XYZ file of C-alpha atoms in Angstrom:
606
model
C -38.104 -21.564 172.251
C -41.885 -21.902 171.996
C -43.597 -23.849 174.436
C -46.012 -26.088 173.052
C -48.896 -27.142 175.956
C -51.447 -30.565 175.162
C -54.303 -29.446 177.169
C -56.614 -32.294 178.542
C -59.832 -32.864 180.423
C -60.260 -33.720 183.874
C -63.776 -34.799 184.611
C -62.892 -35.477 188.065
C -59.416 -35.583 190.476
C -58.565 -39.469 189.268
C -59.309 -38.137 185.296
C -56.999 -35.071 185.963
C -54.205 -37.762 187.475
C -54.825 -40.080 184.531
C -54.518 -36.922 182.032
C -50.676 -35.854 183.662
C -49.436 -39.682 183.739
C -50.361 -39.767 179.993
C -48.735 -36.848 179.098
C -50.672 -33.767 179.179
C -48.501 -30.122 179.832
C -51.759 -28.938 181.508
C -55.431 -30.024 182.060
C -58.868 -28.007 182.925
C -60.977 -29.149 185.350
C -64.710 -27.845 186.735
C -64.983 -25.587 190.081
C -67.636 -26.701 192.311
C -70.170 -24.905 190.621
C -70.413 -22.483 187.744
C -68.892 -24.668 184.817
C -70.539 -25.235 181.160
C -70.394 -29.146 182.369
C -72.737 -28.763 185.516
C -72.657 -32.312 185.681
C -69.163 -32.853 186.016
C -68.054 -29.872 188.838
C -65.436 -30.792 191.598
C -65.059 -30.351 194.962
C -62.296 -28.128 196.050
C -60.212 -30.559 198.221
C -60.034 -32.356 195.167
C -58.979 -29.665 192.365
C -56.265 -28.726 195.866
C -54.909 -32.271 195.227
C -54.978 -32.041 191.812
C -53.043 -28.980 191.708
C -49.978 -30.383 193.667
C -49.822 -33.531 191.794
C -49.668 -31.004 188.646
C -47.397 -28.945 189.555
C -44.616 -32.053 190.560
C -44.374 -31.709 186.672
C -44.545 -28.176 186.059
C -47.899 -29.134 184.402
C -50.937 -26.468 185.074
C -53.928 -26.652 185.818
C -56.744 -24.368 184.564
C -60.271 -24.037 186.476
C -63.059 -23.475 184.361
C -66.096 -21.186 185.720
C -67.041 -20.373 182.114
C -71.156 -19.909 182.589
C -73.106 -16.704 182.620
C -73.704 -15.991 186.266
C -76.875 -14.199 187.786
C -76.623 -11.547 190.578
C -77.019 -13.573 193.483
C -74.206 -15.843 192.262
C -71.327 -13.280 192.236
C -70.387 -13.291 195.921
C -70.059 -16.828 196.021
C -67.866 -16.925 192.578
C -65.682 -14.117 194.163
C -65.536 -16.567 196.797
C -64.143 -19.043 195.161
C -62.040 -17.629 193.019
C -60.204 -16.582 195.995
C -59.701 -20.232 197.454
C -58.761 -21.549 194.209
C -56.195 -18.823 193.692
C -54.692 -19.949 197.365
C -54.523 -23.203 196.264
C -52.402 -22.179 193.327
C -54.498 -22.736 190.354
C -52.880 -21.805 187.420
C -56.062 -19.842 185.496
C -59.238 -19.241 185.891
C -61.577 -19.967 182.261
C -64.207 -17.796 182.086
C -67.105 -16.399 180.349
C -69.071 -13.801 181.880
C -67.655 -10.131 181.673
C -68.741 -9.522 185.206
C -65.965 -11.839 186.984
C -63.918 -8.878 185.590
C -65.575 -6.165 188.057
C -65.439 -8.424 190.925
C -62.347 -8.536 193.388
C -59.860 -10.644 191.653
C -56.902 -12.108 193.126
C -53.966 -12.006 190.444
C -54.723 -15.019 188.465
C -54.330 -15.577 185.263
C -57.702 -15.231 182.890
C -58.420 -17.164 180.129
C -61.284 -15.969 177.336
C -63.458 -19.836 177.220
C -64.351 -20.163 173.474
C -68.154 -19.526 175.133
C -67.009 -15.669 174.773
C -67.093 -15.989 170.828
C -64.251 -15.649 170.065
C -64.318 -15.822 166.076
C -64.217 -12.097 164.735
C -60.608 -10.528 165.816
C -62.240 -7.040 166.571
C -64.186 -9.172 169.593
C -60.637 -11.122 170.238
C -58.471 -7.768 170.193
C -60.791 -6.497 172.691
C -60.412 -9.412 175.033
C -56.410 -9.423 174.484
C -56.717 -5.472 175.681
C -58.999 -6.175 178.584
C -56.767 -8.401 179.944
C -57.013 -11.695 179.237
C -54.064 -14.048 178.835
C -55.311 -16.491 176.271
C -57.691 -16.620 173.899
C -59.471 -20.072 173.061
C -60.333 -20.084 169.818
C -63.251 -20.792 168.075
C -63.646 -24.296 166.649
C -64.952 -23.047 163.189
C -61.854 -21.299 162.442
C -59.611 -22.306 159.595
C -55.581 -22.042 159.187
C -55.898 -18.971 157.278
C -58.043 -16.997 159.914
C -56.048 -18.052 162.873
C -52.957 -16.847 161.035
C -54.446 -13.565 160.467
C -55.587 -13.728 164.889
C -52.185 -14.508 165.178
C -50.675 -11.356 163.306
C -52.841 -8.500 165.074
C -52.621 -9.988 168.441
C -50.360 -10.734 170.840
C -52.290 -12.581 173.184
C -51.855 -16.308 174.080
C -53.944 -18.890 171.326
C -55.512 -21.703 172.326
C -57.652 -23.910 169.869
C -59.155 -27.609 169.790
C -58.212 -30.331 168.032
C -60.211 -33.800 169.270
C -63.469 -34.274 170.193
C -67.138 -33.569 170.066
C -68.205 -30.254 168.176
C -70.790 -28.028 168.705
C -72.853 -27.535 166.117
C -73.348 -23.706 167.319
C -71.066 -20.949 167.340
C -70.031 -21.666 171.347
C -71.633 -19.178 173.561
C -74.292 -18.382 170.871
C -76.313 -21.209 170.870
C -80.013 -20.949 172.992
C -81.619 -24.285 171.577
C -81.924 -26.220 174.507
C -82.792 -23.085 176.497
C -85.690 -21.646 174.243
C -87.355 -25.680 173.864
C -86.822 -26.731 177.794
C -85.435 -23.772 179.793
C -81.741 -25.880 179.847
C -79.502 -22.950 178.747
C -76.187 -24.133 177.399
C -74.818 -21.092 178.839
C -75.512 -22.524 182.045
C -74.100 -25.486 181.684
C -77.169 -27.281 180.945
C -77.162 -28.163 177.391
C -79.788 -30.553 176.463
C -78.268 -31.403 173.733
C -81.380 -30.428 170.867
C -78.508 -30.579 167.912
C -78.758 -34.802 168.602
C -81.980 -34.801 167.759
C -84.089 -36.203 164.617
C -85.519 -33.146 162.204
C -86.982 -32.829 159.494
C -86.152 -30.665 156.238
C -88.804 -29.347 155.038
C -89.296 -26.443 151.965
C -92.161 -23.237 152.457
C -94.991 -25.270 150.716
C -93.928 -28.240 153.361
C -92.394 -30.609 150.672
C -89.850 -33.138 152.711
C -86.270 -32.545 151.592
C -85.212 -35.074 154.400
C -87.023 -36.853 156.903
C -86.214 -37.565 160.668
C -82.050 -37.260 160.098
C -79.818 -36.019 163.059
C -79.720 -33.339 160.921
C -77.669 -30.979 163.036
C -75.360 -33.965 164.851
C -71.686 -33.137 163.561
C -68.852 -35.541 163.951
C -65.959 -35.488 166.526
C -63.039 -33.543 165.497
C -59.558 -35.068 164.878
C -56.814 -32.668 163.886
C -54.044 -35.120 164.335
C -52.430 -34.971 161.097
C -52.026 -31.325 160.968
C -50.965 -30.305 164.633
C -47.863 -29.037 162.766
C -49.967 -26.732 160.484
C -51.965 -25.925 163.400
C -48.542 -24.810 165.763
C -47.228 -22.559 162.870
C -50.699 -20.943 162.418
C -49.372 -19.313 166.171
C -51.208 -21.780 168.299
C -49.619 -22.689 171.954
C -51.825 -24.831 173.395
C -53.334 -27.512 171.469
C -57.257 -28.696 173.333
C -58.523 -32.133 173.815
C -62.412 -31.786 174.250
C -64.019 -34.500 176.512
C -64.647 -33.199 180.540
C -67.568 -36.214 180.135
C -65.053 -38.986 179.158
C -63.930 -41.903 180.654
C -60.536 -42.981 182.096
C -60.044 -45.091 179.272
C -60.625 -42.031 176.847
C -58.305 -40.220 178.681
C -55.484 -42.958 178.442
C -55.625 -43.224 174.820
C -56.111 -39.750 173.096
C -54.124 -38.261 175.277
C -51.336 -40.959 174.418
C -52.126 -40.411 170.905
C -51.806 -37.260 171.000
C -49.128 -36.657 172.886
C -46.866 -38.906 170.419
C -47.603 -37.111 167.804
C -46.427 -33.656 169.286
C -43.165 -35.518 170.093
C -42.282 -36.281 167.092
C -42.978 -32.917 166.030
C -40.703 -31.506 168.876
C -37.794 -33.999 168.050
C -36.955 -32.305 164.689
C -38.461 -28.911 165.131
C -35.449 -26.923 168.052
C -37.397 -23.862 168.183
C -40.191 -25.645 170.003
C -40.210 -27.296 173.531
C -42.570 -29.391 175.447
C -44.490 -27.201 178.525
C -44.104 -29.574 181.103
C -41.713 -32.198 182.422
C -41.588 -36.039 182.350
C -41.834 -38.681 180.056
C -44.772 -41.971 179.955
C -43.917 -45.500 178.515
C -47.201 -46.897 177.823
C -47.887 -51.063 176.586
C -50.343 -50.353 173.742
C -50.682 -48.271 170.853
C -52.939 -45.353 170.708
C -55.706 -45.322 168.659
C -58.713 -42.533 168.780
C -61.045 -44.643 166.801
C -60.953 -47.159 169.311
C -62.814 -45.249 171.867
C -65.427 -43.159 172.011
C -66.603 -41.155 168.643
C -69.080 -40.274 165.835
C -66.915 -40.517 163.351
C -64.087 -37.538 162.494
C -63.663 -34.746 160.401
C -60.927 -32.051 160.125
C -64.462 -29.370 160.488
C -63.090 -25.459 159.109
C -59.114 -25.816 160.100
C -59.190 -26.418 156.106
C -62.289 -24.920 154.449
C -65.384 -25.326 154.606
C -65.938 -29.301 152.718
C -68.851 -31.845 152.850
C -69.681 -34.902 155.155
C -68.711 -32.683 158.724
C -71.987 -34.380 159.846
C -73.446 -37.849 159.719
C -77.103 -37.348 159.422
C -78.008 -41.024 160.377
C -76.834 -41.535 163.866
C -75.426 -39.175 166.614
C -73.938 -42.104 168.122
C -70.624 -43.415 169.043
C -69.554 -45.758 165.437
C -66.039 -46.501 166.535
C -63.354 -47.716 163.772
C -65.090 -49.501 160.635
C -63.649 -52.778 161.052
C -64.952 -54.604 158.056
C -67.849 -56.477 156.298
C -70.173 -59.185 156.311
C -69.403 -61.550 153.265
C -72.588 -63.936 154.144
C -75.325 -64.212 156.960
C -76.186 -68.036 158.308
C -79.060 -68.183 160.340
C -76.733 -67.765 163.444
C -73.696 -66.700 162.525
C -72.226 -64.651 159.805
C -68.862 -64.663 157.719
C -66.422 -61.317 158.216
C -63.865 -60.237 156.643
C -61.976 -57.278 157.429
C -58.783 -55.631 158.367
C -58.715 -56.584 162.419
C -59.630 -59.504 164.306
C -62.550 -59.152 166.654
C -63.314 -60.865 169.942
C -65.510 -61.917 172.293
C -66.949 -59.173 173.751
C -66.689 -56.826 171.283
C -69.306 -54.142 170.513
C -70.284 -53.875 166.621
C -72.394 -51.791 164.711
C -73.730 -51.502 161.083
C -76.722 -49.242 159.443
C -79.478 -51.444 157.793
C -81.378 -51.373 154.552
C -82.847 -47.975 156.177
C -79.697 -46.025 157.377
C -80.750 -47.212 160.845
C -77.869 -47.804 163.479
C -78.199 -51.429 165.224
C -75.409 -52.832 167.274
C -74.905 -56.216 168.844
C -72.165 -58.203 170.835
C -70.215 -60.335 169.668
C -70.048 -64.326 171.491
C -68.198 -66.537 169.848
C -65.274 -65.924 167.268
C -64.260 -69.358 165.168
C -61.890 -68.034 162.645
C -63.615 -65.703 160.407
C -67.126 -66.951 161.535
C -68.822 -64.561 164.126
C -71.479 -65.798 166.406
C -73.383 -62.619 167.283
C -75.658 -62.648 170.312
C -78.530 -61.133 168.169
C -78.599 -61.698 164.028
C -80.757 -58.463 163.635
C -81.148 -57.525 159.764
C -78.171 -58.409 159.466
C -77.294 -57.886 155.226
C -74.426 -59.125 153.331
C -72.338 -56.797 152.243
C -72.934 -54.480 155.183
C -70.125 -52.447 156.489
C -68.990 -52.902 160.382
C -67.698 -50.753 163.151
C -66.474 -51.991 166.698
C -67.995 -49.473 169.291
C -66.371 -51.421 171.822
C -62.999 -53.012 171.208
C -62.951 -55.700 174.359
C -59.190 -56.410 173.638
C -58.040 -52.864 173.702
C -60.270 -51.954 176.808
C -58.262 -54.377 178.518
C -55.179 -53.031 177.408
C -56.300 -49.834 179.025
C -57.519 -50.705 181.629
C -54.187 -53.320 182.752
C -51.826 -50.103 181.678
C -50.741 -48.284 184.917
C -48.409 -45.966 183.404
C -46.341 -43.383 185.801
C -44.633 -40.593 184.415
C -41.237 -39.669 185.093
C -38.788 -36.935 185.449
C -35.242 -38.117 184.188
C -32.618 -37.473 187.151
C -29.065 -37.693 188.225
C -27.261 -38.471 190.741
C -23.436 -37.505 191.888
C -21.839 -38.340 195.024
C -18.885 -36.826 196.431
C -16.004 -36.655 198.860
C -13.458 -35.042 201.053
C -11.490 -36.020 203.741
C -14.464 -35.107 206.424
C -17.972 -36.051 204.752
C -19.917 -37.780 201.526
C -22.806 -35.635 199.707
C -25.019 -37.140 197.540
C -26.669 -34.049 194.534
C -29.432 -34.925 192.662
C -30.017 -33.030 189.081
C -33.121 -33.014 187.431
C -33.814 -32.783 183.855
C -35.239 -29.153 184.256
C -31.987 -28.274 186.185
C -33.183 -28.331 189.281
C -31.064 -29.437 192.247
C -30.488 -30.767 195.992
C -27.677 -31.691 197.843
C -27.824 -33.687 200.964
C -24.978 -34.228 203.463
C -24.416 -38.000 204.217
C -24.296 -38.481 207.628
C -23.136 -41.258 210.070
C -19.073 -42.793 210.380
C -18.742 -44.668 207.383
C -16.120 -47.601 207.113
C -14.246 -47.247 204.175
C -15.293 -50.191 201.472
C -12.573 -52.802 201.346
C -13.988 -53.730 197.803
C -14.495 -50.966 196.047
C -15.833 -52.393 193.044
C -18.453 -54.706 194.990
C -19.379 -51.030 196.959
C -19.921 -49.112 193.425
C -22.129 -51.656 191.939
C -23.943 -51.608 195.643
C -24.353 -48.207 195.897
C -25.098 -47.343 191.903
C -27.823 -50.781 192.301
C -29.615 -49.505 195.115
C -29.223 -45.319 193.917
C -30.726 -46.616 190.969
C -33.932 -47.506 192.351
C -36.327 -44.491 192.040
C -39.543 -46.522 193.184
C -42.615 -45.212 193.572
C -41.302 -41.303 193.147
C -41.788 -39.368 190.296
C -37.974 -39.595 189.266
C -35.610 -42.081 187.041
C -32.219 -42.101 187.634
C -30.589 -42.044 184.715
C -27.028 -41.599 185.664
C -25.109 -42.058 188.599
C -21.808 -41.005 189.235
C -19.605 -42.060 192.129
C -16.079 -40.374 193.067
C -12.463 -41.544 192.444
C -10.701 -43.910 194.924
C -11.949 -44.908 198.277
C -15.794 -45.329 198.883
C -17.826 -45.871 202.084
C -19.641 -49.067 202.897
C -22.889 -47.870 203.638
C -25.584 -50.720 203.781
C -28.326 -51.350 201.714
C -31.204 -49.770 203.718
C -29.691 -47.025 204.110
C -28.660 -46.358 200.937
C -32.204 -46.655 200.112
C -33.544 -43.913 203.092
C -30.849 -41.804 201.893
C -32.065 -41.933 198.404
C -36.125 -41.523 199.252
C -34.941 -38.328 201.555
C -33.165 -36.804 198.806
C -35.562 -37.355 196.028
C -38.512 -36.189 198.237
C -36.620 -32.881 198.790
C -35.481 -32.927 194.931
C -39.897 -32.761 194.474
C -40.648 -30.586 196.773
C -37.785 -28.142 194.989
C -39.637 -28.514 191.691
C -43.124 -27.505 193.523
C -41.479 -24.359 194.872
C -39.887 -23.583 191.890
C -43.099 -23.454 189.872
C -44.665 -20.136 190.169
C -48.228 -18.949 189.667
C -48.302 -16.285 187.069
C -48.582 -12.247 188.783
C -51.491 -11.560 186.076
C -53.816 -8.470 186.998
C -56.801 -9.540 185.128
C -58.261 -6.425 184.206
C -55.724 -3.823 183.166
C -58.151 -1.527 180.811
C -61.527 -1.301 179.648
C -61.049 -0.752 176.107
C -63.600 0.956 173.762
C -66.466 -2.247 172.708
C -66.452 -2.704 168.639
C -70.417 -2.190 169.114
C -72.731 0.536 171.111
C -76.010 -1.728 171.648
C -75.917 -5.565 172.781
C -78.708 -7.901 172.213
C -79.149 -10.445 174.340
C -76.169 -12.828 172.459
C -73.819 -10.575 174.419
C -75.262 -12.957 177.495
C -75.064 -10.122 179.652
C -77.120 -11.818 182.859
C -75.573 -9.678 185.398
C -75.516 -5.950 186.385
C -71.529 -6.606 186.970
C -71.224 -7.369 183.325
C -74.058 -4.213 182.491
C -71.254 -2.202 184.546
C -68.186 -3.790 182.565
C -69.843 -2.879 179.387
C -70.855 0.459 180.182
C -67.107 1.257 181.224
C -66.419 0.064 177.514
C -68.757 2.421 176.252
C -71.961 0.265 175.413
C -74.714 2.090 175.127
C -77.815 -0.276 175.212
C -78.134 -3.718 176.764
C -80.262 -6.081 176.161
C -80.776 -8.418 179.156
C -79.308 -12.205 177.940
C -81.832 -14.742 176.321
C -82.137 -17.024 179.926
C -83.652 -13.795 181.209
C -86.170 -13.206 178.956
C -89.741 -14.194 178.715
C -90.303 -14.331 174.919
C -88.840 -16.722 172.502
C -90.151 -16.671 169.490
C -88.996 -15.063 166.545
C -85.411 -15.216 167.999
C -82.619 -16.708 166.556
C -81.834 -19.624 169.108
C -78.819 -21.399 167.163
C -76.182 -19.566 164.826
C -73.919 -22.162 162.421
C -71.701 -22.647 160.100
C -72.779 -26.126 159.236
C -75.379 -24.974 156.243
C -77.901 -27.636 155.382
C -77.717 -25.705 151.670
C -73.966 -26.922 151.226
C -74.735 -30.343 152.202
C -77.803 -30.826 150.161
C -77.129 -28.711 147.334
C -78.300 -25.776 147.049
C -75.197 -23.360 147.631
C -74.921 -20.539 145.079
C -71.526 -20.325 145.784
C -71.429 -24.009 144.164
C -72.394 -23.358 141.208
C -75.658 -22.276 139.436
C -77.900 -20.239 141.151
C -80.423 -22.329 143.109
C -83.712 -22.119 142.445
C -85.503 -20.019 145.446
C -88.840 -20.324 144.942
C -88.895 -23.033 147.698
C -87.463 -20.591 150.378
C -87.593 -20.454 153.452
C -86.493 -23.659 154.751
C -87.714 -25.319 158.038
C -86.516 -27.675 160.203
C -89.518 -29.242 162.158
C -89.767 -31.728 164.921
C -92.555 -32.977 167.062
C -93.500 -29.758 168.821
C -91.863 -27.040 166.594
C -90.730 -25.338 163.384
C -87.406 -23.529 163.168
C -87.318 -21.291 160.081
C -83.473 -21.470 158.316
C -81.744 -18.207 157.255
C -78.764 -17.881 155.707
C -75.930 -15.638 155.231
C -74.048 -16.384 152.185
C -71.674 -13.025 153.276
C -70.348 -14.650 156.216
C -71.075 -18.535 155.619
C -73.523 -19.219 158.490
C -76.973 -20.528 159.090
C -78.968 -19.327 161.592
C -82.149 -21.421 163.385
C -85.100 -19.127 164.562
C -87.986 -20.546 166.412
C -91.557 -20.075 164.916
């Protein structure tokens, strides 16, 4: 039996809650300090709590410290580590080598997709220097996982919602090299938002002021099936900056969709335990996005960006059929309602948005008219009806249970049974009159056993014994049911056990004798790590050097020659006579370099 984990975000302890309840097998959360979201990092009282909540479930919980770290940062990571090891976190995500010299507790390590992992040499050496799981690179399709999958035997995660990078992760020094915010810091100023323009060697304007690096979110939803057989174990939700209400419903979402997979298919298994009934149906569109594409998973294809906005669209909802002067007629597939957000792009592919009032039928009474066109196509980038459904659901997830009482002629026990087989027994104490009615004292006792409350349990079954039965009132009935399902709980915690990992078992030979400063080696632990491998020559990483022209600050595989044209793999060769190309904002020129060999664009700052 495989197990199959849904791996969610935690931006904070009430996210990481939210992210269980819904369904996730395991969520990552920030430390304190040293994650690639520095906004978002968590105290440790909190990822403590966290943890034991989790592990009620037999969900995990994975810490991420995946940024390059600088000298005088290692004792305090060590540090740390240590505490959150105590506190029974289930793996640490990193991405600098050096953690690897320092002295580890016996957690479990995880290779963040900031390590590049995209060429298997670079994988195979993770996999033999230790590392439990690999997270995958988003660009990767079916067919290159599949070949990952048959030369390694390490653990494969890989993403399949949310916002992409438009970089190779770990690679990418934009924000760094234009306003000393490195990504690899957890800094990222997010440059790859921002309007460009194309321009050709003699300055001719291919395209002017597009988002012309923004990509859309990722939605692999249809194809988790494709993705699990392609040797994938844990499938990643992006989104450690999302709301509570983002949490609810892609989790949801996904999570249904992996049941039904694991209904039919009996060599696969859920990772965790539990079950959520939610009151509305999930829908990713209706929160947060830019719009979705399936990115690499199945070739490289057109349209992975959308060059006029970077913004959240939300679901295309319909169109306008007329404009009045304050009011227009809709029609569409949904209805909307007061509240709502909408959005449309004008006559010049500009974004606008507006709220919406008043709804009288199919008449919409917008609080702004705009330039407002008929025919014009309309998204809902904030559905007011569903938000409420969100918001009102208070699911709790639950652990199915039984419960079987017997008898001799001395004593009652009550045994509880769990759905993971787990069990307690409890002796039930106190001189109990035998029940003159036994039929009135079964439905008492199977009415009030029945109640699981506010524990993480539902009885499913109960099952009494033959003949006689004690009268035992109602309140206590219902103390001796709380004392046996708390001790049923705190079985489960005990019985989940962190994983005896040594981190570093080897340090295998490197694929490469020099490093340039994309190996993001920013600490002499890492030079050391390295230099065990047999590395040569290290070049410090980019944050620690002074010079920045010339280098390549962002490394792609979305290729502004595919999308406009000009791919000689297309077709005919294109004509390059207008070569190089330039993207150029208001303070620079990045020069565009491609490699047809491996499919990538590179950005290099002028």
């Amino acid at each position: 039996m495989r197990r199959i984990e849904l791996l969610a975000p935690a931006k904070n302890l009430e996210g990481g809650i939210t992210a269980i309840n819904y369904g996730a097998d395991a969520v990552y959360i920030g430390a304190p300090r040293f994650g690639a979201r520095a906004a978002v990092g968590n105290s440790l009282e909190d990822i403590g709590q966290l943890i034991q909540y989790a592990h009620k479930y037999w969900a995990k919980v994975f810490i991420t410290m995946n940024t390059i770290l600088y000298d005088n940062e290692l004792k305090d990571a060590e540090k740390m580590i240590h505490q959150l090891y105590k506190m029974g976190a289930d793996a640490l995500i990193v991405q600098d080598m050096g953690i690897l010299e320092l002295d580890l507790p016996p957690i479990a390590l995880h290779a963040s997709t900031q390590t590049h992992n995209y060429d298997l040499d670079r994988i195979q050496f993770l996999e033999k220097a230790g590392f439990e799981r690999i997270i995958l690179a988003r660009e990767l399709s079916q067919q290159q996982i599949q070949e990952i999958r048959r030369n390694t035997s390490s653990e494969l995660e890989y993403f399949v919602n949310g916002a992409l990078c438009v970089c190779l992760s770990g690679q990418c020094y934009f924000s760094q090299a234009i306003g000393g915010r490195s990504a690899n810091r957890g800094e990222c100023a997010q440059p790859c938002r921002m309007k460009y323009q194309l321009e050709d060697k003699h300055g001719k304007v291919l395209a002017k002021d597009k988002h012309l690096l923004s990509l859309k979110d990722l939605n692999l939803a249809d194809q988790l099936e494709d993705i699990i057989d392609s040797g994938i174990i844990s499938l990643k939700i992006e989104g450690r900056l999302k709301d509570i209400s983002y949490i609810k419903n892609v989790v949801s979402h996904y999570r249904k969709k992996l049941d039904e997979i694991l209904e039919y298919r009996q060599n696969l298994t859920r990772a965790s335990s539990g079950s959520t009934a939610i009151n509305f149906t999930p829908d990713p569109e209706r929160t947060f996005n830019r719009g979705f594409t399936s990115y690499f998973f199945n070739g490289r294809t057109q349209g992975i960006a959308n060059f006029n906005s970077p913004k959240a669209l939300g679901k295309q909802v319909g169109r306008i059929v007329s404009r009045q002067k304050d009011h227009f007629i809709f029609e569409g597939q949904e209805p909307l309602h007061n509240g709502d957000g909408l959005c449309y792009f004008n006559r010049n592919k500009l974004l606008k948005g507006m709220q919406v009032n008043g709804v009288k039928g199919n008449k919409i009474f917008p609080n702004e008219m705009g330039d407002l066109t008929e025919g014009a196509v309309l998204y809902r980038n904030h559905d007011h009806e569903f938000e409420r459904q969100l918001k009102q659901d208070k699911a709790q997830r639950k652990i199915s249970a039984s419960l079987l009482m017997e008898s001799n002629e001395k004593f009652f026990q009550l045994t509880a049974f769990d759905e993971d087989g787990i069990v307690k027994t409890i002796d039930l104490e106190g001189d109990f009159e035998l029940a003159q009615n036994r039929e009135m004292a079964a439905n008492n006792l199977r009415r009030q056993l029945a109640k699981s409350g506010d524990s993480i349990f539902s009885v499913e079954e109960i099952t009494l014994p033959e003949g006689e039965l004690p009268f035992i009132p109602a309140k206590q009935i219902n103390e001796i049911r709380r004392t046996l399902l708390n001790s049923l709980e705190e079985e489960r915690i005990n019985h989940h056990q962190q994983s005896q990992v040594r981190p570093l078992v080897v340090h295998p030979p490197y694929p490469d004798k020099h490093l340039s400063y994309s190996s993001n080696v920013s600490n002499y632990k890492a030079e050391e790590f390295y230099k065990k491998c047999g590395v040569e020559s290290i070049a410090p990483a980019f944050e620690l050097q002074s010079k920045n022209k010339g280098k390549t600050i962002m490394t792609t595989r979305h290729c502004l020659r595919y999308e406009f044209n000009m791919c000689p793999k297309k077709g005919k060769a294109p004509n390059r006579s207008n070569e190089p190309l330039y993207l150029v904002d208001n303070k620079n020129r990045y020069r565009l370099e491609f490699n047809c060999k491996r499919c990538e664009m590179k950005v290099i700052l002028e």
